[in-house]
């Protein structure tokens, strides 16, 4: 069988992910695996129709397609996303339709699931026959048990193609609502009270709803607020994945384009940051993705810490919960506050006006009071994963992260709490006795609320 491997790594064949595909290639020599570097060659693929057509011809003549990519910022790299956009823009979905397909990523498992959800949904949109996903940790290939698991996954993929086994769809097509947003006049305006409000957008002339929403949001304030269009910014290219920034946050593009300066001088000083974009396939545009990928020069540092964030989105966000989760996770990981998301999907201009006005008010109010929502599992889990990785195997090459995490007290491992460790050791020993366990069971509920009741008492006596 012939399988086309669409390589998402900007590093081309010198990619961690590709080593996993090589493993499959070695294990199943009876099948031909043809590698195509998508992300690394995106400029050529985009500008040279012959290159694009060659890829389509390969897909057409194949028995299956393997989407193989690193996870970049909750998704796949921006250049890979650009390729997906080209498929839809150039109306060549039919080339992919009915092809068996699977997805393989490597990552440190930080929001690998949202990347997999995305690729799966794209495959469903392309009417492909999605067999399954494999999410490998970067270092898994070194473990026999994981190599075996990968072999089983690949074997199953080939078998399903051979047997023409039916597959089921997970994602319904996104239905776009035909709606022209016609903003009304802003009746009450919000005083930004000295807060630095920055709107970043990728709006294009034809995206009338988004441009009107941004304008209406601007009009919600009594003073001027800054709007920056990513498309007007000189960004030479996407993240190369070279990780040279790990040492001291210096990107290889430093001084070569406007991105780093824009991030450091416009975004970092902002109190309130609005992200405004249009949903394109199952995410924002690849331009927006490039913005996020390039922010990797900050490493794993919460570079937008303490900010109020809002999203102004044109498109059916309620039908793409994966994207909403990415917005929520992004804000939480950044230690920022997601003050609200406004979309134009409800088809009622007056309602959109009201929501935009309300968002402006909330952003300023939260910025004033310093309110940051408590993180949910998305933020708590993600931060712990980063903490452990930066403390452990990623300390090199991410030296800058390590130094910052140390300074911020991120390394809060519980094993340093000696009092608790001693208590736990004593209780564990005692719990071997059935009599003690019986007593514990009797008192468990009371003991759990006791320390909290003490807090309540001390707080009320403070008044
Ligand atoms: C810009 C950038 C963003 C990344 N984002 C994530 C991420 O969101 N989640 C994750 O688990 N790993 C992330 N990683 C780590 C890569 O997924 C991982 O190193 C991968 O194995 C690289 O594969 P490659 O060598 O094939 O490009 C990121 C790496 C880079 C350079």
Short mmCIF file of C-alpha atoms and ligand atoms in Angstrom, two decimals:
data_model
loop_
_atom_site.label_atom_id
_atom_site.label_comp_id
_atom_site.label_asym_id
_atom_site.label_seq_id
_atom_site.Cartn_x
_atom_site.Cartn_y
_atom_site.Cartn_z
CA UNK A 1 0.00 0.00 0.00
CA UNK A 2 1.06 3.55 -0.51
CA UNK A 3 0.66 6.01 2.36
CA UNK A 4 1.27 9.72 1.99
CA UNK A 5 2.85 11.28 5.06
CA UNK A 6 2.05 14.97 5.32
CA UNK A 7 4.84 16.30 7.51
CA UNK A 8 3.83 19.24 9.69
CA UNK A 9 7.22 19.95 11.22
CA UNK A 10 8.90 23.15 10.06
CA UNK A 11 12.16 21.28 10.63
CA UNK A 12 11.46 19.05 7.65
CA UNK A 13 12.95 15.58 7.93
CA UNK A 14 15.17 16.58 10.88
CA UNK A 15 12.06 16.31 12.96
CA UNK A 16 11.27 14.37 16.10
CA UNK A 17 7.89 13.40 14.67
CA UNK A 18 9.42 12.02 11.50
CA UNK A 19 11.55 9.58 13.54
CA UNK A 20 8.28 8.03 14.73
CA UNK A 21 7.11 7.70 11.14
CA UNK A 22 10.49 6.17 10.20
CA UNK A 23 9.88 3.59 12.91
CA UNK A 24 6.57 2.67 11.26
CA UNK A 25 8.34 2.58 7.89
CA UNK A 26 10.98 0.17 9.19
CA UNK A 27 8.42 -2.04 10.91
CA UNK A 28 6.18 -2.34 7.87
CA UNK A 29 8.55 -2.52 4.87
CA UNK A 30 5.77 -4.06 2.78
CA UNK A 31 4.09 -0.64 2.62
CA UNK A 32 5.44 2.42 0.87
CA UNK A 33 5.50 5.60 2.95
CA UNK A 34 6.01 8.75 0.93
CA UNK A 35 7.02 11.84 2.93
CA UNK A 36 5.98 15.32 1.89
CA UNK A 37 7.35 18.28 3.85
CA UNK A 38 4.40 20.61 4.14
CA UNK A 39 5.34 23.20 6.77
CA UNK A 40 8.93 23.59 5.66
CA UNK A 41 7.90 24.18 2.03
CA UNK A 42 4.69 26.14 2.56
CA UNK A 43 5.81 29.25 0.69
CA UNK A 44 6.50 27.19 -2.43
CA UNK A 45 3.33 25.15 -2.01
CA UNK A 46 1.33 28.35 -1.70
CA UNK A 47 2.86 30.26 -4.59
CA UNK A 48 3.73 27.51 -7.05
CA UNK A 49 0.57 25.77 -8.23
CA UNK A 50 2.61 22.89 -9.65
CA UNK A 51 4.01 22.04 -6.22
CA UNK A 52 0.53 22.12 -4.77
CA UNK A 53 -0.82 19.97 -7.59
CA UNK A 54 1.99 17.43 -7.09
CA UNK A 55 0.84 16.93 -3.51
CA UNK A 56 -2.74 16.50 -4.64
CA UNK A 57 -1.64 13.92 -7.23
CA UNK A 58 0.22 11.99 -4.56
CA UNK A 59 -2.81 12.02 -2.29
CA UNK A 60 -5.05 10.98 -5.18
CA UNK A 61 -2.86 7.98 -5.98
CA UNK A 62 -2.49 6.84 -2.36
CA UNK A 63 -4.28 4.28 -0.23
CA UNK A 64 -4.13 6.46 2.86
CA UNK A 65 -2.92 9.72 4.34
CA UNK A 66 -1.01 10.15 7.59
CA UNK A 67 -1.15 13.61 9.12
CA UNK A 68 2.10 13.66 11.09
CA UNK A 69 2.95 16.82 12.98
CA UNK A 70 4.34 18.31 16.14
CA UNK A 71 1.81 19.98 18.43
CA UNK A 72 2.32 23.77 18.41
CA UNK A 73 0.30 25.96 20.74
CA UNK A 74 -2.76 23.74 21.24
CA UNK A 75 -2.82 22.90 17.52
CA UNK A 76 -0.49 22.23 14.61
CA UNK A 77 2.16 24.67 13.28
CA UNK A 78 0.82 27.69 11.38
CA UNK A 79 2.30 26.59 8.05
CA UNK A 80 0.51 23.25 8.31
CA UNK A 81 -2.70 25.12 9.04
CA UNK A 82 -2.04 27.28 5.99
CA UNK A 83 -1.90 24.12 3.89
CA UNK A 84 -5.28 23.05 5.28
CA UNK A 85 -6.66 26.48 4.39
CA UNK A 86 -5.36 26.10 0.83
CA UNK A 87 -7.27 22.83 0.42
CA UNK A 88 -10.54 24.62 1.19
CA UNK A 89 -9.68 27.89 -0.58
CA UNK A 90 -8.80 26.06 -3.77
CA UNK A 91 -11.83 23.78 -3.54
CA UNK A 92 -9.86 20.56 -3.77
CA UNK A 93 -11.55 18.80 -0.84
CA UNK A 94 -12.71 16.03 -3.17
CA UNK A 95 -9.10 14.83 -3.57
CA UNK A 96 -9.09 13.90 0.12
CA UNK A 97 -12.65 12.61 0.29
CA UNK A 98 -13.01 8.89 1.09
CA UNK A 99 -9.28 8.44 1.75
CA UNK A 100 -8.44 6.51 4.87
CA UNK A 101 -6.50 8.69 7.26
CA UNK A 102 -4.85 8.83 10.68
CA UNK A 103 -3.04 11.39 12.78
CA UNK A 104 0.29 11.10 14.59
CA UNK A 105 1.75 13.85 16.74
CA UNK A 106 4.70 14.29 19.03
CA UNK A 107 4.64 16.76 21.90
CA UNK A 108 4.99 16.93 25.66
CA UNK A 109 1.23 16.20 25.85
CA UNK A 110 0.38 19.82 26.57
CA UNK A 111 -3.01 20.21 24.88
CA UNK A 112 -2.22 17.50 22.40
CA UNK A 113 -5.93 16.58 22.60
CA UNK A 114 -7.03 19.93 21.12
CA UNK A 115 -4.59 19.44 18.24
CA UNK A 116 -5.97 15.94 17.64
CA UNK A 117 -9.55 17.18 17.85
CA UNK A 118 -8.67 19.79 15.24
CA UNK A 119 -7.11 17.38 12.74
CA UNK A 120 -9.91 14.87 13.27
CA UNK A 121 -12.53 17.56 12.60
CA UNK A 122 -10.67 18.72 9.48
CA UNK A 123 -10.60 15.13 8.22
CA UNK A 124 -14.34 14.87 8.84
CA UNK A 125 -14.86 18.16 6.99
CA UNK A 126 -12.84 16.72 4.10
CA UNK A 127 -15.05 13.59 4.24
CA UNK A 128 -12.02 11.42 4.87
CA UNK A 129 -12.24 8.08 6.68
CA UNK A 130 -10.61 8.83 10.00
CA UNK A 131 -9.14 5.73 11.62
CA UNK A 132 -7.46 7.09 14.72
CA UNK A 133 -4.96 9.31 16.49
CA UNK A 134 -1.64 8.59 18.12
CA UNK A 135 -0.14 11.11 20.50
CA UNK A 136 3.46 10.28 21.32
CA UNK A 137 5.54 12.04 23.90
CA UNK A 138 8.73 13.40 22.30
CA UNK A 139 10.83 10.77 24.04
CA UNK A 140 8.54 7.75 23.73
CA UNK A 141 10.49 6.15 20.89
CA UNK A 142 13.20 5.27 23.39
CA UNK A 143 10.78 3.02 25.32
CA UNK A 144 10.09 -0.48 24.11
CA UNK A 145 6.53 -0.49 25.39
CA UNK A 146 5.77 2.72 23.49
CA UNK A 147 7.39 1.44 20.29
CA UNK A 148 5.16 -1.59 20.55
CA UNK A 149 2.13 0.62 21.03
CA UNK A 150 3.07 2.65 17.95
CA UNK A 151 3.51 -0.53 15.95
CA UNK A 152 0.04 -1.71 16.98
CA UNK A 153 -1.48 1.62 16.02
CA UNK A 154 0.16 1.60 12.59
CA UNK A 155 -0.70 -2.06 12.03
CA UNK A 156 -4.31 -1.33 12.82
CA UNK A 157 -4.31 1.61 10.41
CA UNK A 158 -3.00 -0.56 7.55
CA UNK A 159 -5.41 -3.38 8.38
CA UNK A 160 -8.43 -1.08 8.34
CA UNK A 161 -7.41 0.24 4.92
CA UNK A 162 -6.86 -3.29 3.60
CA UNK A 163 -10.19 -4.55 4.92
CA UNK A 164 -12.03 -1.39 3.89
CA UNK A 165 -13.50 -1.28 7.38
CA UNK A 166 -16.17 1.41 7.81
CA UNK A 167 -15.34 4.43 9.96
CA UNK A 168 -17.66 6.81 11.76
CA UNK A 169 -17.71 10.59 11.82
CA UNK A 170 -17.23 12.48 15.04
CA UNK A 171 -17.76 16.08 13.92
CA UNK A 172 -20.74 17.55 12.15
CA UNK A 173 -20.07 20.22 9.51
CA UNK A 174 -20.05 23.77 10.84
CA UNK A 175 -23.07 25.67 9.56
CA UNK A 176 -22.34 29.29 8.76
CA UNK A 177 -25.13 31.74 9.37
CA UNK A 178 -25.70 34.39 6.74
CA UNK A 179 -25.82 37.53 8.81
CA UNK A 180 -24.77 41.13 8.24
CA UNK A 181 -23.94 42.79 11.48
CA UNK A 182 -25.16 46.39 11.42
CA UNK A 183 -23.91 48.15 14.51
CA UNK A 184 -25.98 50.73 16.29
CA UNK A 185 -24.64 53.82 17.97
CA UNK A 186 -22.90 53.44 21.32
CA UNK A 187 -25.21 55.14 23.80
CA UNK A 188 -23.14 54.81 26.94
CA UNK A 189 -19.39 54.83 26.69
CA UNK A 190 -16.86 53.35 29.07
CA UNK A 191 -14.00 55.32 30.53
CA UNK A 192 -10.90 53.14 30.29
CA UNK A 193 -9.71 54.87 33.47
CA UNK A 194 -6.11 55.07 32.35
CA UNK A 195 -5.95 51.41 31.37
CA UNK A 196 -3.96 50.55 28.29
CA UNK A 197 -6.41 48.80 25.93
CA UNK A 198 -5.01 47.05 22.84
CA UNK A 199 -7.04 45.25 20.19
CA UNK A 200 -5.12 42.88 17.93
CA UNK A 201 -6.87 41.66 14.83
CA UNK A 202 -6.15 40.08 11.46
CA UNK A 203 -9.24 41.60 9.86
CA UNK A 204 -9.30 41.88 6.08
CA UNK A 205 -11.38 44.31 4.00
CA UNK A 206 -13.96 41.72 3.02
CA UNK A 207 -14.56 40.62 6.63
CA UNK A 208 -17.25 43.18 7.27
CA UNK A 209 -18.75 41.67 10.41
CA UNK A 210 -15.41 41.47 12.19
CA UNK A 211 -14.37 44.93 11.13
CA UNK A 212 -17.69 46.37 12.31
CA UNK A 213 -17.45 44.50 15.61
CA UNK A 214 -13.97 45.92 16.21
CA UNK A 215 -15.21 49.42 15.35
CA UNK A 216 -18.24 49.05 17.61
CA UNK A 217 -16.02 47.81 20.42
CA UNK A 218 -13.74 50.83 19.93
CA UNK A 219 -16.77 53.13 20.09
CA UNK A 220 -17.70 51.61 23.44
CA UNK A 221 -14.90 53.62 25.02
CA UNK A 222 -14.88 57.35 25.62
CA UNK A 223 -11.21 57.66 24.62
CA UNK A 224 -9.11 56.24 21.81
CA UNK A 225 -7.93 52.67 22.04
CA UNK A 226 -5.23 51.11 19.92
CA UNK A 227 -6.10 48.61 17.18
CA UNK A 228 -3.24 46.70 15.58
CA UNK A 229 -3.71 44.63 12.44
CA UNK A 230 -1.46 41.59 12.27
CA UNK A 231 -1.60 41.75 8.49
CA UNK A 232 0.06 45.18 8.48
CA UNK A 233 2.85 43.90 10.68
CA UNK A 234 6.09 42.78 9.08
CA UNK A 235 6.34 39.12 10.14
CA UNK A 236 8.96 37.37 8.05
CA UNK A 237 7.91 33.85 8.80
CA UNK A 238 6.58 31.38 11.29
CA UNK A 239 8.37 29.72 14.18
CA UNK A 240 11.13 27.45 12.88
CA UNK A 241 11.07 25.20 15.93
CA UNK A 242 14.82 25.74 16.42
CA UNK A 243 14.40 26.46 20.18
CA UNK A 244 17.38 28.82 20.20
CA UNK A 245 15.16 31.15 22.25
CA UNK A 246 15.25 28.68 25.13
CA UNK A 247 18.54 30.07 26.45
CA UNK A 248 17.70 33.75 26.79
CA UNK A 249 14.41 34.41 24.93
CA UNK A 250 16.30 35.72 21.90
CA UNK A 251 14.50 34.66 18.72
CA UNK A 252 16.39 33.99 15.48
CA UNK A 253 14.09 36.57 13.87
CA UNK A 254 15.18 39.23 16.40
CA UNK A 255 15.55 42.58 14.57
CA UNK A 256 14.73 40.85 11.28
CA UNK A 257 11.04 41.72 11.46
CA UNK A 258 8.62 43.66 13.63
CA UNK A 259 7.12 40.79 15.62
CA UNK A 260 9.32 40.71 18.75
CA UNK A 261 9.27 44.46 19.16
CA UNK A 262 5.49 44.50 18.72
CA UNK A 263 5.04 41.78 21.32
CA UNK A 264 7.37 43.41 23.84
CA UNK A 265 6.36 47.04 23.41
CA UNK A 266 2.65 46.75 22.57
CA UNK A 267 1.31 43.57 24.14
CA UNK A 268 3.33 43.22 27.30
CA UNK A 269 2.51 46.73 28.59
CA UNK A 270 -1.22 46.35 27.81
CA UNK A 271 -3.66 46.04 30.73
CA UNK A 272 -6.46 44.86 28.48
CA UNK A 273 -5.86 42.73 25.42
CA UNK A 274 -8.52 41.91 22.84
CA UNK A 275 -8.04 39.22 20.24
CA UNK A 276 -10.30 39.75 17.24
CA UNK A 277 -10.53 37.24 14.41
CA UNK A 278 -12.72 35.25 12.08
CA UNK A 279 -13.07 31.49 12.37
CA UNK A 280 -11.38 29.84 9.43
CA UNK A 281 -12.04 26.12 9.21
CA UNK A 282 -11.88 25.05 12.89
CA UNK A 283 -9.55 27.74 14.25
CA UNK A 284 -8.72 31.36 13.53
CA UNK A 285 -6.61 32.19 10.46
CA UNK A 286 -3.11 30.81 9.92
CA UNK A 287 -1.95 34.43 10.36
CA UNK A 288 -3.25 34.31 13.91
CA UNK A 289 -1.62 30.92 14.34
CA UNK A 290 1.66 32.42 13.20
CA UNK A 291 1.24 35.11 15.85
CA UNK A 292 0.85 32.45 18.57
CA UNK A 293 3.68 30.24 17.27
CA UNK A 294 6.09 33.14 17.14
CA UNK A 295 5.26 34.03 20.75
CA UNK A 296 7.26 30.91 21.63
CA UNK A 297 10.29 33.20 22.04
CA UNK A 298 8.81 33.73 25.54
CA UNK A 299 9.30 30.03 26.20
CA UNK A 300 6.87 28.69 28.78
CA UNK A 301 6.69 31.98 30.67
CA UNK A 302 3.26 33.55 31.29
CA UNK A 303 4.13 36.63 29.26
CA UNK A 304 0.59 38.05 29.49
CA UNK A 305 0.27 37.54 33.23
CA UNK A 306 -2.35 39.62 35.03
CA UNK A 307 -3.98 40.98 31.87
CA UNK A 308 -7.66 41.15 31.12
CA UNK A 309 -8.37 39.31 27.91
CA UNK A 310 -11.37 39.39 25.63
CA UNK A 311 -12.16 37.72 22.32
CA UNK A 312 -14.21 39.20 19.49
CA UNK A 313 -14.98 36.41 17.08
CA UNK A 314 -16.82 36.31 13.81
CA UNK A 315 -18.08 32.80 13.15
CA UNK A 316 -19.92 29.90 14.70
CA UNK A 317 -17.85 29.47 17.84
CA UNK A 318 -20.58 27.52 19.62
CA UNK A 319 -20.17 24.80 16.98
CA UNK A 320 -16.41 24.61 17.55
CA UNK A 321 -16.07 23.98 21.30
CA UNK A 322 -12.47 22.89 20.75
CA UNK A 323 -11.58 26.46 19.80
CA UNK A 324 -13.36 27.88 22.83
CA UNK A 325 -11.38 25.51 25.01
CA UNK A 326 -8.16 26.77 23.39
CA UNK A 327 -9.13 30.38 24.19
CA UNK A 328 -9.92 29.46 27.78
CA UNK A 329 -6.75 27.42 28.19
CA UNK A 330 -4.60 30.13 26.65
CA UNK A 331 -5.90 32.73 29.12
CA UNK A 332 -5.51 30.41 32.09
CA UNK A 333 -1.99 29.31 31.18
CA UNK A 334 -1.05 32.96 30.82
CA UNK A 335 -2.41 33.71 34.33
CA UNK A 336 -4.69 36.20 32.59
CA UNK A 337 -8.42 36.74 33.05
CA UNK A 338 -10.77 35.78 30.26
CA UNK A 339 -13.32 38.55 30.71
CA UNK A 340 -15.55 37.47 27.85
CA UNK A 341 -16.02 36.24 24.31
CA UNK A 342 -18.39 37.97 21.89
CA UNK A 343 -19.40 36.39 18.59
CA UNK A 344 -21.70 37.43 15.77
CA UNK A 345 -23.28 34.01 15.49
CA UNK A 346 -26.66 34.82 17.00
CA UNK A 347 -27.78 36.93 14.06
CA UNK A 348 -29.03 39.90 16.02
CA UNK A 349 -27.17 43.22 15.67
CA UNK A 350 -28.66 44.83 18.78
CA UNK A 351 -27.58 41.85 20.86
CA UNK A 352 -24.03 41.97 19.48
CA UNK A 353 -23.93 45.72 20.28
CA UNK A 354 -24.99 45.03 23.83
CA UNK A 355 -22.49 42.21 24.30
CA UNK A 356 -19.60 44.30 22.96
CA UNK A 357 -20.53 47.20 25.20
CA UNK A 358 -20.79 44.87 28.16
CA UNK A 359 -17.41 43.32 27.35
CA UNK A 360 -15.79 46.76 27.35
CA UNK A 361 -17.33 47.52 30.74
CA UNK A 362 -16.34 44.20 32.25
CA UNK A 363 -12.77 44.45 31.03
CA UNK A 364 -12.27 47.83 32.67
CA UNK A 365 -14.06 46.82 35.87
CA UNK A 366 -11.97 43.65 36.23
CA UNK A 367 -8.78 45.55 35.39
CA UNK A 368 -9.66 48.03 38.12
CA UNK A 369 -10.35 45.41 40.76
CA UNK A 370 -7.49 43.13 39.62
CA UNK A 371 -9.86 40.18 39.30
CA UNK A 372 -8.36 37.06 37.74
CA UNK A 373 -10.62 34.02 37.60
CA UNK A 374 -9.31 30.93 39.33
CA UNK A 375 -7.87 28.49 36.81
CA UNK A 376 -9.77 25.31 36.03
CA UNK A 377 -8.19 22.00 35.14
CA UNK A 378 -6.97 23.57 31.89
CA UNK A 379 -4.78 26.06 33.69
CA UNK A 380 -3.94 24.02 36.77
CA UNK A 381 -3.04 20.89 34.79
CA UNK A 382 -1.15 22.79 32.12
CA UNK A 383 0.90 24.80 34.59
CA UNK A 384 1.84 21.69 36.57
CA UNK A 385 2.94 19.98 33.37
CA UNK A 386 5.17 22.94 32.47
CA UNK A 387 6.49 23.12 36.04
CA UNK A 388 7.55 19.48 36.00
CA UNK A 389 9.03 19.66 32.49
CA UNK A 390 11.03 22.82 33.13
CA UNK A 391 12.26 21.45 36.43
CA UNK A 392 13.18 18.18 34.73
CA UNK A 393 14.12 17.26 31.21
CA UNK A 394 13.46 20.70 29.65
CA UNK A 395 15.65 22.64 32.09
CA UNK A 396 18.06 22.49 29.22
CA UNK A 397 17.49 24.00 26.63
CA UNK A 398 14.86 26.19 28.36
CA UNK A 399 17.28 27.88 30.75
CA UNK A 400 15.40 31.21 30.63
CA UNK A 401 12.18 29.46 31.75
CA UNK A 402 14.01 27.68 34.56
CA UNK A 403 15.44 30.91 35.94
CA UNK A 404 12.07 32.67 35.71
CA UNK A 405 10.13 29.78 37.28
CA UNK A 406 12.64 29.77 40.15
CA UNK A 407 12.20 33.50 40.64
CA UNK A 408 8.40 33.25 40.54
CA UNK A 409 8.37 30.32 42.98
CA UNK A 410 6.74 28.02 40.43
CA UNK A 411 8.66 25.00 41.72
CA UNK A 412 6.24 24.42 44.59
CA UNK A 413 6.58 20.69 44.76
CA UNK A 414 4.78 19.34 47.82
CA UNK A 415 7.73 17.18 48.84
CA UNK A 416 9.28 20.32 50.32
CA UNK A 417 6.46 20.53 52.85
CA UNK A 418 8.19 18.49 55.55
CA UNK A 419 5.44 18.96 58.18
CA UNK A 420 2.86 17.50 55.82
CA UNK A 421 5.16 14.65 54.84
CA UNK A 422 5.69 13.65 58.45
CA UNK A 423 1.94 13.88 59.14
CA UNK A 424 1.15 11.70 56.14
CA UNK A 425 3.78 9.13 57.12
CA UNK A 426 2.33 8.87 60.66
CA UNK A 427 -1.26 8.66 59.43
CA UNK A 428 -0.38 6.05 56.81
CA UNK A 429 1.28 3.92 59.47
CA UNK A 430 -1.62 4.30 61.88
CA UNK A 431 -4.18 3.50 59.20
CA UNK A 432 -2.87 -0.05 59.09
CA UNK A 433 -4.88 -0.57 62.29
CA UNK A 434 -8.57 -1.41 61.64
CA UNK A 435 -9.59 0.41 64.83
CA UNK A 436 -7.85 3.61 63.69
CA UNK A 437 -9.45 3.35 60.24
CA UNK A 438 -12.87 2.98 61.83
CA UNK A 439 -12.29 6.16 63.83
CA UNK A 440 -11.02 7.98 60.73
CA UNK A 441 -14.09 6.98 58.74
CA UNK A 442 -16.32 8.26 61.55
CA UNK A 443 -14.59 11.63 61.73
CA UNK A 444 -13.57 12.20 58.08
CA UNK A 445 -16.31 14.66 57.13
CA UNK A 446 -15.89 16.72 60.32
CA UNK A 447 -12.10 16.81 60.02
CA UNK A 448 -12.32 18.00 56.41
CA UNK A 449 -14.39 21.05 57.25
CA UNK A 450 -12.66 21.83 60.58
CA UNK A 451 -9.73 23.86 59.16
CA UNK A 452 -12.12 25.76 56.87
CA UNK A 453 -14.43 26.54 59.78
CA UNK A 454 -11.41 27.89 61.67
CA UNK A 455 -10.71 30.22 58.74
CA UNK A 456 -14.32 31.38 58.74
CA UNK A 457 -14.15 32.09 62.47
CA UNK A 458 -10.91 34.05 62.16
CA UNK A 459 -12.23 36.01 59.18
CA UNK A 460 -15.47 36.92 60.91
CA UNK A 461 -13.60 37.92 64.09
CA UNK A 462 -11.44 40.23 61.90
CA UNK A 463 -14.48 42.32 61.00
C1 LIG B 1 6.48 26.89 18.79
C2 LIG B 1 6.33 25.61 19.55
C3 LIG B 1 5.13 25.36 20.16
C4 LIG B 1 4.95 24.16 20.85
N1 LIG B 1 3.74 23.94 21.44
C5 LIG B 1 3.54 22.78 22.10
C6 LIG B 1 2.28 22.51 22.71
O1 LIG B 1 1.33 23.30 22.66
N2 LIG B 1 2.14 21.34 23.35
C7 LIG B 1 3.16 20.43 23.47
O2 LIG B 1 2.96 19.41 24.10
N3 LIG B 1 4.35 20.65 22.87
C8 LIG B 1 4.56 21.80 22.18
N4 LIG B 1 5.75 22.02 21.58
C9 LIG B 1 6.77 20.94 21.58
C10 LIG B 1 6.75 20.13 20.28
O3 LIG B 1 5.47 19.65 19.99
C11 LIG B 1 7.67 18.92 20.36
O4 LIG B 1 8.96 19.36 20.66
C12 LIG B 1 7.66 18.10 19.11
O5 LIG B 1 8.14 16.81 19.40
C13 LIG B 1 8.53 18.67 18.01
O6 LIG B 1 8.41 17.85 16.87
P1 LIG B 1 9.22 18.07 15.53
O7 LIG B 1 10.69 17.92 15.85
O8 LIG B 1 8.72 16.99 14.64
O9 LIG B 1 8.93 19.43 15.01
C14 LIG B 1 5.99 23.20 20.92
C15 LIG B 1 7.21 23.48 20.30
C16 LIG B 1 7.38 24.67 19.63
C17 LIG B 1 8.70 24.95 18.96
#
